[in-house]
Coordinates of C-alpha atoms in Angstrom, one line a residue:
M133 CA 0.0 0.0 0.0
N134 CA 3.0 2.3 -0.3
D135 CA 1.9 5.7 -1.8
S136 CA -1.4 4.0 -2.9
P137 CA -4.1 6.3 -4.1
P138 CA -7.3 6.8 -2.0
V139 CA -9.7 4.0 -2.1
A140 CA -13.4 4.8 -2.9
A141 CA -16.4 2.6 -2.2
A142 CA -20.1 3.2 -1.4
G143 CA -19.6 6.9 -1.1
W144 CA -16.5 6.7 1.1
T145 CA -13.0 7.9 0.2
V146 CA -10.2 6.6 2.4
E147 CA -6.4 6.9 2.4
L148 CA -4.8 3.7 3.6
G149 CA -1.5 2.7 5.3
E150 CA -0.5 -0.7 6.5
A151 CA 2.6 -2.5 7.9
G152 CA 3.5 -5.5 9.9
D153 CA 4.9 -9.0 9.8
G154 CA 3.2 -12.3 8.8
A155 CA 2.2 -13.2 12.3
E156 CA -0.8 -11.0 12.1
F157 CA -3.1 -10.9 9.1
R158 CA -4.4 -7.5 7.9
A159 CA -6.6 -6.7 4.9
V160 CA -8.9 -4.2 3.3
Y161 CA -11.8 -5.7 1.3
R162 CA -14.3 -3.9 -1.0
G163 CA -17.9 -5.0 -1.2
E164 CA -18.0 -4.7 -5.0
D165 CA -15.4 -7.5 -5.3
F166 CA -17.9 -9.8 -3.5
G167 CA -20.9 -8.6 -5.5
A168 CA -22.1 -6.5 -2.5
P169 CA -21.1 -2.9 -3.4
R170 CA -23.4 -1.3 -0.7
R171 CA -21.4 -3.1 2.0
G172 CA -18.6 -0.6 1.2
L173 CA -15.2 -1.3 2.8
L174 CA -14.1 -3.7 5.4
A175 CA -10.7 -3.3 7.1
L176 CA -9.5 -5.8 9.7
I177 CA -6.6 -7.2 11.6
A178 CA -6.5 -10.7 13.0
R179 CA -4.0 -12.3 15.4
G180 CA -3.9 -16.1 15.5
D181 CA -3.3 -18.5 18.4
S182 CA -3.0 -22.3 18.1
V183 CA -1.6 -25.0 20.3
G184 CA -1.1 -27.0 17.1
G185 CA 1.4 -24.4 15.8
A186 CA -0.5 -22.7 13.1
P187 CA -1.3 -19.1 14.4
E188 CA -0.8 -17.5 10.9
E189 CA -3.3 -19.9 9.4
A190 CA -5.8 -19.2 12.3
A191 CA -5.5 -15.4 11.7
Q192 CA -6.0 -15.8 7.9
L193 CA -8.9 -18.2 8.3
A194 CA -10.7 -16.0 10.8
A195 CA -10.3 -12.9 8.6
R196 CA -11.4 -14.5 5.4
L197 CA -14.3 -16.4 6.9
F198 CA -15.6 -13.3 8.6
A199 CA -15.2 -11.2 5.4
E200 CA -17.0 -13.8 3.2
G201 CA -19.8 -14.0 5.7
Y202 CA -20.2 -10.2 6.0
F203 CA -20.3 -9.5 2.3
G204 CA -22.3 -12.6 1.5
G205 CA -25.0 -11.9 4.0
L206 CA -28.5 -10.9 3.0
A207 CA -28.7 -7.4 1.5
T208 CA -31.7 -6.7 3.8
L209 CA -29.5 -7.1 6.9
S210 CA -28.1 -4.0 8.5
P211 CA -24.2 -3.9 8.5
T212 CA -24.2 -4.6 12.3
R213 CA -26.4 -7.7 12.0
A214 CA -24.5 -8.9 8.9
A215 CA -21.2 -8.6 10.9
A216 CA -22.7 -10.5 13.9
R217 CA -23.9 -13.3 11.7
A218 CA -20.6 -13.5 9.9
L219 CA -18.8 -13.8 13.3
T220 CA -21.1 -16.6 14.4
S221 CA -20.5 -18.5 11.2
A222 CA -16.7 -18.1 11.3
N223 CA -16.6 -19.0 15.0
A224 CA -18.6 -22.2 14.5
W225 CA -16.3 -23.4 11.7
M226 CA -13.1 -22.7 13.5
H227 CA -14.4 -24.2 16.8
R228 CA -15.2 -27.4 15.0
Q229 CA -11.8 -27.5 13.3
S230 CA -9.9 -26.8 16.6
R231 CA -11.5 -29.9 18.1
A232 CA -11.4 -32.3 15.1
D233 CA -8.0 -31.5 13.4
V234 CA -4.8 -32.3 15.3
Q235 CA -2.9 -29.8 13.2
R236 CA -5.4 -27.1 14.2
L237 CA -5.6 -28.0 17.9
G238 CA -6.8 -25.0 19.9
M239 CA -7.0 -22.8 16.9
A240 CA -8.4 -19.4 17.7
A241 CA -7.9 -15.8 16.6
S242 CA -8.5 -12.3 17.9
L243 CA -10.2 -10.0 15.4
C244 CA -10.7 -6.2 15.1
A245 CA -12.7 -5.1 12.0
V246 CA -14.2 -1.8 10.9
A247 CA -17.0 -1.7 8.3
L248 CA -17.7 1.4 6.2
P249 CA -21.0 0.6 4.5
A250 CA -23.2 2.8 2.3
S251 CA -24.1 4.9 5.4
K252 CA -22.4 7.6 7.4
T253 CA -22.1 5.1 10.3
C254 CA -19.0 3.1 10.9
V255 CA -19.3 -0.3 12.6
V256 CA -16.4 -1.6 14.7
L257 CA -16.4 -5.3 15.8
H258 CA -13.8 -6.6 18.2
L259 CA -12.9 -9.6 20.3
G260 CA -9.5 -10.7 21.7
D261 CA -6.4 -8.6 22.1
T262 CA -6.4 -6.6 18.8
R263 CA -7.6 -3.0 19.2
A264 CA -9.1 0.0 17.4
L265 CA -8.5 3.7 18.1
L266 CA -10.1 6.9 16.7
L267 CA -8.1 10.1 16.3
R268 CA -10.5 13.1 16.0
D269 CA -9.8 16.7 16.6
G270 CA -6.4 15.9 18.1
Q271 CA -7.9 13.5 20.7
I272 CA -7.3 9.8 20.9
Q273 CA -10.4 7.8 21.6
P274 CA -10.0 4.0 22.3
L275 CA -12.9 2.2 20.6
T276 CA -12.1 -1.3 22.1
A277 CA -10.9 -3.0 25.3
D278 CA -8.7 -6.1 25.4
H279 CA -10.4 -9.4 26.3
L280 CA -7.6 -10.7 28.5
R281 CA -7.4 -12.2 32.0
P282 CA -4.2 -12.0 34.0
L283 CA -2.8 -15.1 35.6
P284 CA -0.9 -15.4 38.9
S285 CA 2.2 -15.9 36.9
G286 CA 1.9 -12.5 35.3
A287 CA 0.9 -13.9 31.9
K288 CA -2.5 -13.1 30.3
I289 CA -4.9 -15.4 28.5
L290 CA -7.6 -14.7 26.0
T291 CA -11.2 -14.7 27.3
R292 CA -12.7 -14.1 23.9
A293 CA -11.6 -15.1 20.4
I294 CA -13.0 -16.7 17.2
G295 CA -12.9 -20.4 17.7
L296 CA -12.1 -20.3 21.4
D297 CA -15.6 -21.3 22.6
R298 CA -18.8 -22.7 21.1
E299 CA -20.2 -19.2 21.0
A300 CA -18.4 -16.0 20.3
Q301 CA -19.3 -12.7 21.8
A302 CA -17.9 -9.5 20.2
D303 CA -18.0 -5.9 21.3
V304 CA -19.7 -3.7 18.7
V305 CA -19.2 0.1 18.5
E306 CA -21.2 2.3 16.1
F307 CA -20.4 5.9 15.4
D308 CA -20.9 8.6 12.7
A309 CA -17.7 9.2 10.9
R310 CA -16.5 12.6 9.8
P311 CA -14.0 13.7 7.1
G312 CA -10.7 14.1 8.9
D313 CA -11.2 11.1 11.2
R314 CA -8.2 8.7 11.5
L315 CA -9.0 5.1 12.4
V316 CA -6.2 2.9 13.5
L317 CA -6.3 -0.9 13.9
L318 CA -3.4 -2.5 15.9
G319 CA -2.3 -6.0 16.8
A320 CA -0.7 -4.6 20.0
S321 CA -0.3 -1.2 21.5
R322 CA 2.2 0.6 23.7
A323 CA 2.4 4.1 25.1
E324 CA 5.0 5.2 22.6
Q325 CA 2.8 4.0 19.8
L326 CA -0.1 6.1 21.0
E327 CA 2.1 9.2 21.1
A328 CA 2.9 8.6 17.4
L329 CA -0.7 9.0 16.5
L330 CA -0.5 12.7 17.2
R331 CA 2.5 13.5 15.0
G332 CA 0.5 14.0 11.8
D333 CA 2.4 11.5 9.6
S334 CA 0.8 10.2 6.4
P335 CA -1.1 6.9 6.9
Q336 CA 1.7 4.8 5.5
I337 CA 4.4 6.4 7.5
L338 CA 2.3 6.1 10.7
A339 CA 1.6 2.4 10.0
Q340 CA 5.3 1.7 9.5
N341 CA 6.2 3.5 12.8
L342 CA 3.4 1.7 14.7
A343 CA 4.5 -1.7 13.4
G344 CA 8.3 -1.0 13.6
S345 CA 8.9 -2.9 16.8
G346 CA 6.7 -5.8 16.1
G347 CA 3.0 -6.4 15.4
A348 CA 0.9 -4.9 12.7
A349 CA -1.0 -1.7 12.0
L350 CA -3.7 -0.6 9.6
V351 CA -4.4 3.2 9.3
L352 CA -7.5 4.6 7.6
D353 CA -7.8 8.4 7.0
V354 CA -11.3 9.3 6.2
R355 CA -11.5 11.9 3.4
G356 CA -15.1 11.5 2.3
V357 CA -18.1 10.1 4.1
A358 CA -21.0 8.3 2.5
A359 CA -24.3 10.1 2.3
P360 CA -26.6 9.1 5.2
E361 CA -29.1 6.3 4.6
I362 CA -32.7 6.8 5.6
E363 CA -32.0 4.6 8.6
D364 CA -29.4 7.0 9.7
I365 CA -31.8 9.9 9.6
A366 CA -34.5 7.8 11.3
R367 CA -32.1 6.9 14.1
D368 CA -31.0 10.5 14.5
F369 CA -34.6 11.7 14.7
A370 CA -36.1 8.8 16.7
D371 CA -35.5 10.3 20.1
L372 CA -36.1 13.9 19.2
P373 CA -39.3 15.3 20.6
L374 CA -41.9 17.5 18.8
R375 CA -42.0 20.7 20.8
P376 CA -44.2 23.8 20.5
P377 CA -42.6 26.1 17.9
P378 CA -40.4 28.9 19.3
Q379 CA -41.4 32.5 19.2
E380 CA -39.6 35.4 17.6
G381 CA -36.7 36.4 19.9
D382 CA -36.3 32.9 21.4
T383 CA -33.1 30.9 21.1
L384 CA -33.2 27.2 20.1
D385 CA -30.0 25.1 20.1
G386 CA -28.0 28.2 19.2
F387 CA -30.5 29.5 16.6
V388 CA -31.9 33.0 17.3
I389 CA -35.4 32.8 16.1
G390 CA -36.7 35.5 13.7
R391 CA -40.0 36.1 11.9
T392 CA -42.4 33.5 10.4
L393 CA -41.9 33.0 6.7
Y394 CA -44.7 30.4 6.1
R395 CA -47.2 28.5 8.2
G396 CA -49.0 25.4 6.9
P397 CA -51.1 22.8 8.6
Y398 CA -48.2 20.6 9.5
T399 CA -45.0 22.7 9.3
L400 CA -43.7 26.2 10.1
L401 CA -40.8 28.0 8.4
K402 CA -38.9 30.5 10.6
R403 CA -36.1 32.7 9.7
A404 CA -33.2 32.4 12.2
R405 CA -29.6 33.4 12.9
D406 CA -27.2 30.5 13.6
A407 CA -25.1 32.0 16.3
V408 CA -22.8 28.9 16.3
E409 CA -21.9 28.9 12.6
N410 CA -22.6 32.7 12.1
R411 CA -25.0 32.3 9.2
D412 CA -28.6 33.1 8.3
V413 CA -30.8 30.1 8.1
V414 CA -34.4 28.9 7.8
L415 CA -35.8 26.4 10.3
K416 CA -38.5 24.0 9.2
L417 CA -40.4 23.1 12.4
P418 CA -43.1 20.4 12.7
L419 CA -46.3 21.5 14.2
P420 CA -48.2 19.4 16.8
A421 CA -50.6 18.2 14.1
M422 CA -47.8 16.2 12.5
A423 CA -47.8 13.9 15.5
Q424 CA -51.2 12.6 14.5
D425 CA -50.4 12.1 10.8
A426 CA -48.0 9.2 10.0
V427 CA -47.8 10.1 6.3
F428 CA -46.5 13.6 7.1
Q429 CA -44.1 12.2 9.7
A430 CA -42.7 9.9 7.1
G431 CA -42.5 12.8 4.6
F432 CA -40.5 14.9 7.1
L433 CA -38.1 12.1 7.5
R434 CA -37.9 11.5 3.7
E435 CA -37.3 15.2 3.0
A436 CA -34.3 15.2 5.4
W437 CA -32.9 12.1 3.8
I438 CA -33.3 13.2 0.2
G439 CA -32.0 16.6 1.0
A440 CA -28.8 15.1 2.5
R441 CA -28.4 12.5 -0.3
A442 CA -29.6 14.1 -3.6
R443 CA -27.5 17.2 -3.6
S444 CA -28.2 19.5 -6.6
R445 CA -27.9 23.1 -7.5
F446 CA -31.6 23.1 -8.2
L447 CA -32.6 21.7 -4.7
V448 CA -32.7 23.6 -1.5
D449 CA -29.7 22.7 0.6
Y450 CA -30.2 21.0 3.9
L451 CA -27.6 21.8 6.6
D452 CA -26.2 19.2 8.9
V453 CA -26.6 19.9 12.6
P454 CA -24.7 17.6 15.0
R455 CA -26.9 15.2 16.9
E456 CA -25.5 16.4 20.2
R457 CA -26.6 20.0 19.4
R458 CA -30.3 19.2 18.7
S459 CA -32.9 19.2 21.4
C460 CA -36.0 18.7 19.2
L461 CA -37.1 17.9 15.7
Y462 CA -36.5 20.4 12.9
L463 CA -34.7 20.8 9.6
V464 CA -32.2 23.6 8.8
M465 CA -31.8 25.3 5.4
P466 CA -29.9 28.3 4.2
Y467 CA -31.7 31.6 4.0
Y468 CA -32.1 32.5 0.3
H469 CA -32.8 36.0 -1.0
G470 CA -35.7 36.0 -3.4
Q471 CA -39.3 35.0 -3.5
T472 CA -41.5 32.0 -4.4
L473 CA -43.0 31.8 -7.9
E474 CA -46.4 32.0 -6.1
A475 CA -45.4 35.4 -4.8
R476 CA -44.3 36.5 -8.2
L477 CA -47.8 35.6 -9.6
K478 CA -49.3 38.3 -7.5
E479 CA -47.2 41.0 -9.1
T480 CA -47.9 42.9 -12.3
P481 CA -47.2 42.7 -15.1
P482 CA -47.3 38.9 -15.5
A483 CA -44.2 37.1 -16.7
S484 CA -43.0 38.1 -20.2
L485 CA -42.0 35.4 -22.7
A486 CA -38.3 36.0 -22.0
E487 CA -38.7 35.9 -18.2
G488 CA -41.1 32.9 -18.2
A489 CA -39.0 30.9 -20.7
G490 CA -36.0 31.3 -18.4
V491 CA -37.9 30.0 -15.4
A492 CA -39.4 27.2 -17.5
A493 CA -36.0 26.0 -18.8
S494 CA -34.5 26.0 -15.3
L495 CA -37.5 24.0 -14.0
C496 CA -37.0 21.5 -16.8
D497 CA -33.3 21.2 -15.8
A498 CA -34.3 20.8 -12.1
I499 CA -36.8 18.0 -12.8
E500 CA -34.3 16.2 -15.1
D501 CA -31.6 16.5 -12.4
L502 CA -34.0 14.9 -9.9
A503 CA -34.9 12.1 -12.4
R504 CA -31.1 11.3 -12.8
K505 CA -31.1 10.8 -9.0
Q506 CA -34.1 8.6 -9.2
V507 CA -36.4 11.1 -7.4
V508 CA -39.9 12.1 -8.5
H509 CA -40.9 15.4 -6.7
R510 CA -44.7 14.8 -6.9
D511 CA -45.6 18.4 -5.8
I512 CA -44.4 20.8 -8.5
K513 CA -46.3 24.0 -8.0
P514 CA -45.4 27.8 -7.8
E515 CA -45.5 27.6 -4.0
N516 CA -42.6 25.1 -4.1
I517 CA -40.4 27.0 -6.6
F518 CA -38.1 29.6 -5.2
L519 CA -36.7 32.3 -7.5
L520 CA -33.4 33.5 -6.2
S521 CA -32.3 37.1 -6.6
T522 CA -29.3 35.7 -8.7
G523 CA -31.7 34.4 -11.3
E524 CA -31.4 30.7 -10.3
I525 CA -34.2 28.6 -8.9
K526 CA -34.5 26.1 -6.0
L527 CA -37.2 23.4 -5.7
L528 CA -38.6 23.3 -2.2
D529 CA -40.4 20.7 -0.1
L530 CA -39.4 17.1 -0.8
G531 CA -41.8 15.6 1.7
L532 CA -44.0 14.0 -0.9
A533 CA -41.2 12.8 -3.2
A534 CA -41.1 9.2 -4.5
L535 CA -38.0 7.1 -5.0
P536 CA -38.9 4.5 -7.6
G537 CA -35.3 3.8 -8.7
L538 CA -34.1 3.2 -5.2
G539 CA -36.7 0.5 -4.4
E540 CA -39.3 2.6 -2.7
V541 CA -42.8 2.3 -4.2
R542 CA -45.3 4.8 -2.8
D543 CA -49.0 4.0 -3.2
D544 CA -50.4 7.0 -1.3
L545 CA -52.0 9.8 -3.2
G546 CA -49.4 12.6 -3.0
G547 CA -49.5 16.1 -4.4
T548 CA -51.7 19.2 -4.6
T549 CA -55.0 18.3 -6.3
R550 CA -55.2 21.0 -9.0
Y551 CA -51.7 20.2 -10.2
M552 CA -52.1 16.4 -10.2
A553 CA -52.4 14.4 -13.4
P554 CA -55.8 12.7 -13.9
E555 CA -54.3 9.2 -13.9
L556 CA -53.0 9.6 -10.4
F557 CA -56.5 9.6 -9.1
K558 CA -57.0 6.2 -10.7
G559 CA -54.0 4.6 -8.9
A560 CA -51.3 5.2 -11.6
A561 CA -47.7 5.6 -10.3
A562 CA -46.0 9.0 -10.3
G563 CA -43.4 9.4 -13.0
P564 CA -42.0 11.7 -15.6
R565 CA -45.3 12.2 -17.4
T566 CA -47.2 13.1 -14.2
E567 CA -44.4 15.5 -13.4
M568 CA -45.0 17.1 -16.8
F569 CA -48.6 17.7 -16.0
S570 CA -47.7 19.5 -12.8
L571 CA -45.1 21.5 -14.6
G572 CA -47.6 22.4 -17.4
V573 CA -50.1 23.7 -14.9
T574 CA -47.4 25.7 -13.2
L575 CA -46.2 27.2 -16.4
Y576 CA -49.8 28.1 -17.4
R577 CA -50.3 29.9 -14.1
M578 CA -46.9 31.7 -14.5
F579 CA -47.8 33.1 -17.9
S580 CA -51.4 33.7 -17.2
G581 CA -50.7 35.7 -14.1
G582 CA -52.2 33.1 -11.7
A583 CA -55.2 31.7 -13.5
F584 CA -55.6 27.9 -13.8
P585 CA -56.0 26.2 -17.2
F586 CA -59.1 24.3 -16.2
G587 CA -62.7 25.3 -15.2
R588 CA -65.4 22.9 -14.0
R589 CA -66.1 21.5 -17.4
E590 CA -63.7 23.1 -19.9
A591 CA -60.1 23.9 -20.5
F592 CA -58.9 27.5 -21.2
P593 CA -56.3 28.0 -23.9
L594 CA -53.4 30.3 -22.8
A595 CA -54.4 32.7 -25.6
R596 CA -57.6 33.6 -23.7
A597 CA -55.6 34.9 -20.8
R598 CA -52.5 36.1 -22.7
P599 CA -53.4 37.0 -26.3
D600 CA -50.0 38.8 -26.5
L601 CA -48.0 35.5 -26.3
P602 CA -47.1 33.4 -29.3
Q603 CA -49.4 30.5 -30.3
W604 CA -46.6 27.9 -30.2
L605 CA -46.1 28.6 -26.4
G606 CA -49.7 27.8 -25.7
E607 CA -49.4 24.6 -27.8
I608 CA -46.4 23.5 -25.7
I609 CA -48.3 24.0 -22.4
A610 CA -51.5 22.4 -23.8
R611 CA -49.4 19.3 -24.7
A612 CA -47.9 19.2 -21.2
I613 CA -51.3 19.2 -19.6
A614 CA -53.0 16.8 -22.0
A615 CA -55.4 14.4 -20.3
D616 CA -53.9 11.4 -22.1
P617 CA -50.4 10.7 -20.6
G618 CA -49.2 9.4 -23.9
A619 CA -49.9 12.7 -25.5
R620 CA -47.7 14.6 -23.1
F621 CA -44.0 15.2 -23.3
A622 CA -42.2 12.1 -22.2
D623 CA -40.0 14.0 -19.8
A624 CA -38.7 17.5 -18.9
A625 CA -35.9 17.3 -21.5
Q626 CA -38.5 17.0 -24.3
L627 CA -40.4 20.0 -23.0
R628 CA -37.3 22.0 -22.8
D629 CA -36.3 21.1 -26.4
A630 CA -39.7 22.2 -27.6
L631 CA -39.4 25.5 -25.8
E632 CA -35.9 26.1 -27.1
H633 CA -37.0 25.3 -30.6
G634 CA -39.9 27.8 -30.4
L635 CA -37.6 30.5 -29.1
A636 CA -35.0 29.9 -31.8
H637 CA -37.2 29.3 -34.8
Q638 CA -40.7 30.7 -34.1
N639 CA -42.1 34.1 -34.0
W640 CA -41.9 35.7 -30.5
R641 CA -45.1 37.7 -31.2
A642 CA -48.7 36.7 -31.0
P643 CA -50.4 35.8 -34.3
N644 CA -51.6 38.9 -36.3
R645 CA -55.2 39.8 -35.5
R646 CA -57.2 42.3 -37.6
R647 CA -57.9 45.4 -35.6
F648 CA -61.6 46.1 -35.0
D649 CA -62.9 49.2 -36.7
P650 CA -66.0 50.8 -35.0
A651 CA -67.2 52.1 -38.4
T652 CA -67.3 48.6 -39.9
P653 CA -70.9 47.9 -38.9
W654 CA -72.1 51.2 -40.4
R655 CA -70.3 50.4 -43.6
I656 CA -72.0 47.0 -43.7
A657 CA -75.4 48.4 -43.0
T658 CA -75.0 51.1 -45.7
A659 CA -74.0 48.5 -48.2
V660 CA -77.0 46.4 -47.3
L661 CA -79.4 49.3 -47.7
A662 CA -77.9 50.2 -51.0
L663 CA -78.5 46.7 -52.2
L664 CA -82.1 46.8 -51.1
C665 CA -82.7 50.1 -52.9
V666 CA -81.3 48.6 -56.1
A667 CA -83.4 45.6 -55.7
L668 CA -86.6 47.7 -55.2
L669 CA -85.8 49.7 -58.3
V670 CA -85.3 46.6 -60.4
W671 CA -88.5 45.1 -59.0
K672 CA -90.7 48.2 -59.9
R673 CA -89.5 48.1 -63.5

């Protein structure tokens, strides 16, 4: 591993260093090499013990059996449960061999392993006399304790090891990793070794220094952490209470509360000043009514997870607040300068073709970006579109989003009724064409100045509300909100292409309409009278 490049797996980026002799087995495995990419990385050190004289084999067998069991476990198992089952299986095999094979008599092995799955949470499993340490913010934190019992002679014997007893019991430690963390696995430790952790050496140099006087060392420097899984968010939020919303002037967890920006039936948006990080933010606070609605509780959790995982320049950012800082449930977002599209609809004049086309193109890009991340927003509407003062847009409120590409199928009816495609009310699944319907209604309202395209029994063409806009724009919007899903644009990219084609190749002005002349009826009446007079004269002759 000398001068090896960083290793990346399941969202993690780690720099590695390793050193040691053959008496202790050390390895780093990647889940994708076992057909289990979401298991990420597994780093371990094993030290063997055997009356039969094969400690190196014991260490290698323990490590490999454990790794194969961990990566080969059911995908539905959490990393911690997968590790526990792998340990049970490896222990059973080695225990049988240590009794049945003379060459492997008394075979056992200490093991210390750290798993970095597709989650921000590390899992450390340990039994025996190997050990794990965490260096964070200049402080050394032991993660394990030796399983040794001193004898009257001064020697020490193992009390736990793989293969030592019929059942193996390991210590398991879970913690949320941060970029900058340094994890160290050792076969043995001494005071001078621990002092070396603080010198700031590269992972490889540190590993060599730690293993220089015997033993083995494996060093992992965390450079990038996996995005949190929804289970991570659920765990973080599980014990957080719903409290009455704070009032203006109150302080909550270091946030100085400002004015109310929005109040809905289930949530409240408050402007605040983060006195800890020195920044302006918006707090999204659940109201007591949410406690009675499981759908909205799940939506709040989903919004936090998607916001942390599906980063995009078109999505509102969700700021991470350390678990130890929180005293209750809320989400934190930056404070953006601008207004919602709904607020823009209340202003005059309504959007021009140039202004509206710019917003429409950005919305298409935003929806396409979400689609690439396997997210269906399901609630596209002016209220959930924020127009930044810089000219960019942000999509708000991911609480109703669906994740079909990530295995989540939602059968609840989500969205705002007047923006929902007709087929959704018949049980159809949300997808790109239902998003196009919501987008079409939104664009109609933007250009019309707030009117909806549908009445009780009829549809209103855009030309009725905005005769000054070109006909091709109305045709694009009409196609987006077609009742038949197959007649709509297949996705946002198609709608954007049609819009760009219209801007580039079509007339920007409305179709020519003959101006009404007030004298025209009199001219017609005069002509009719003249014809009657001629007819009378002819008839008298």
